[in-house]
């Protein structure tokens, strides 16, 4: 029997990817600059919207694979105060840095770059708020939304906002401005979005995680019901449950996310172009399936699996078991900043501030761009 390892698929795809022009640029949006990264192509552009405390780099591992199949323009960016993007120096009040300001900055940047018409949107987590607002302002230009465990305003009740407020926000420092303004304006963001309907004409793939990552039971029920009700509200919405994946589905199951995006993009094409795309998509799916199985074999007990397991114990108030698994994760994955960050979070919840500080310091040493870790560490040391 002849064995094929499908390397030829990768060879076929390489020339197209290698010739794709990438623009990594800072765009003046009114006396200050926002960072955009664009892989240029043809077709309906796809705009990625990151979660809270993240910049555009969280999507980097997906881009070439998506571009290989679709050939369309892919856009990532850093919201102001995150990554390489600056904040507006003319704004003085914390409330001025809310989501309306953020959307206007995005619209200005896209317009200057020439991408202010048709778009496909891919939000993760907090990015769901941005895409809801953007779609409401441009309902005819947004052709599809692929939501990656993205926020819905329905699960942010007044009680939830009160609980979030009790946790406080990161300190206001030059390094944490993005996180500070996001946290400070979060309640007003939710209240604004309660008044804005999600456009019914925009088709949606709503990909969700089935794993409760430490939420109180009442809130987890709110989250699940919000997604179900959102999808049930319109016939052009579908929910995909990413079994085995945590909140960061684009990291835990990139193949699922990539194929969902390709499927949505196909709906913007004519029948002939759809058939061409389908052939590429099938080849790509085979390559992704092989890669996924290889990863599964190599990581039977992955860092993500252990983290999710530990958070389950933490949610059930079995802190000793949770701490043991978090600690094990740092030993098995000593180069992972996230493993130390999670262990630090668990130690902090257990009122062990000295060891929590050590874990956060280790996490930041491994990843100096861990802005959330920096913010938490500063807050602990100031208390």
PDB file of C-alpha atoms in Angstrom, residues 1-8:
ATOM      1  CA  UNK A   1       0.000   0.000   0.000  1.00  0.00           C
ATOM      2  CA  UNK A   2       1.361   3.409  -0.936  1.00  0.00           C
ATOM      3  CA  UNK A   3       1.418   5.939   1.880  1.00  0.00           C
ATOM      4  CA  UNK A   4       0.932   9.633   1.297  1.00  0.00           C
ATOM      5  CA  UNK A   5       1.753  12.148   4.000  1.00  0.00           C
ATOM      6  CA  UNK A   6       0.054  14.992   2.125  1.00  0.00           C
ATOM      7  CA  UNK A   7       3.211  17.074   1.896  1.00  0.00           C
ATOM      8  CA  UNK A   8       2.235  17.884  -1.680  1.00  0.00           C
TER       9      UNK A   8
END
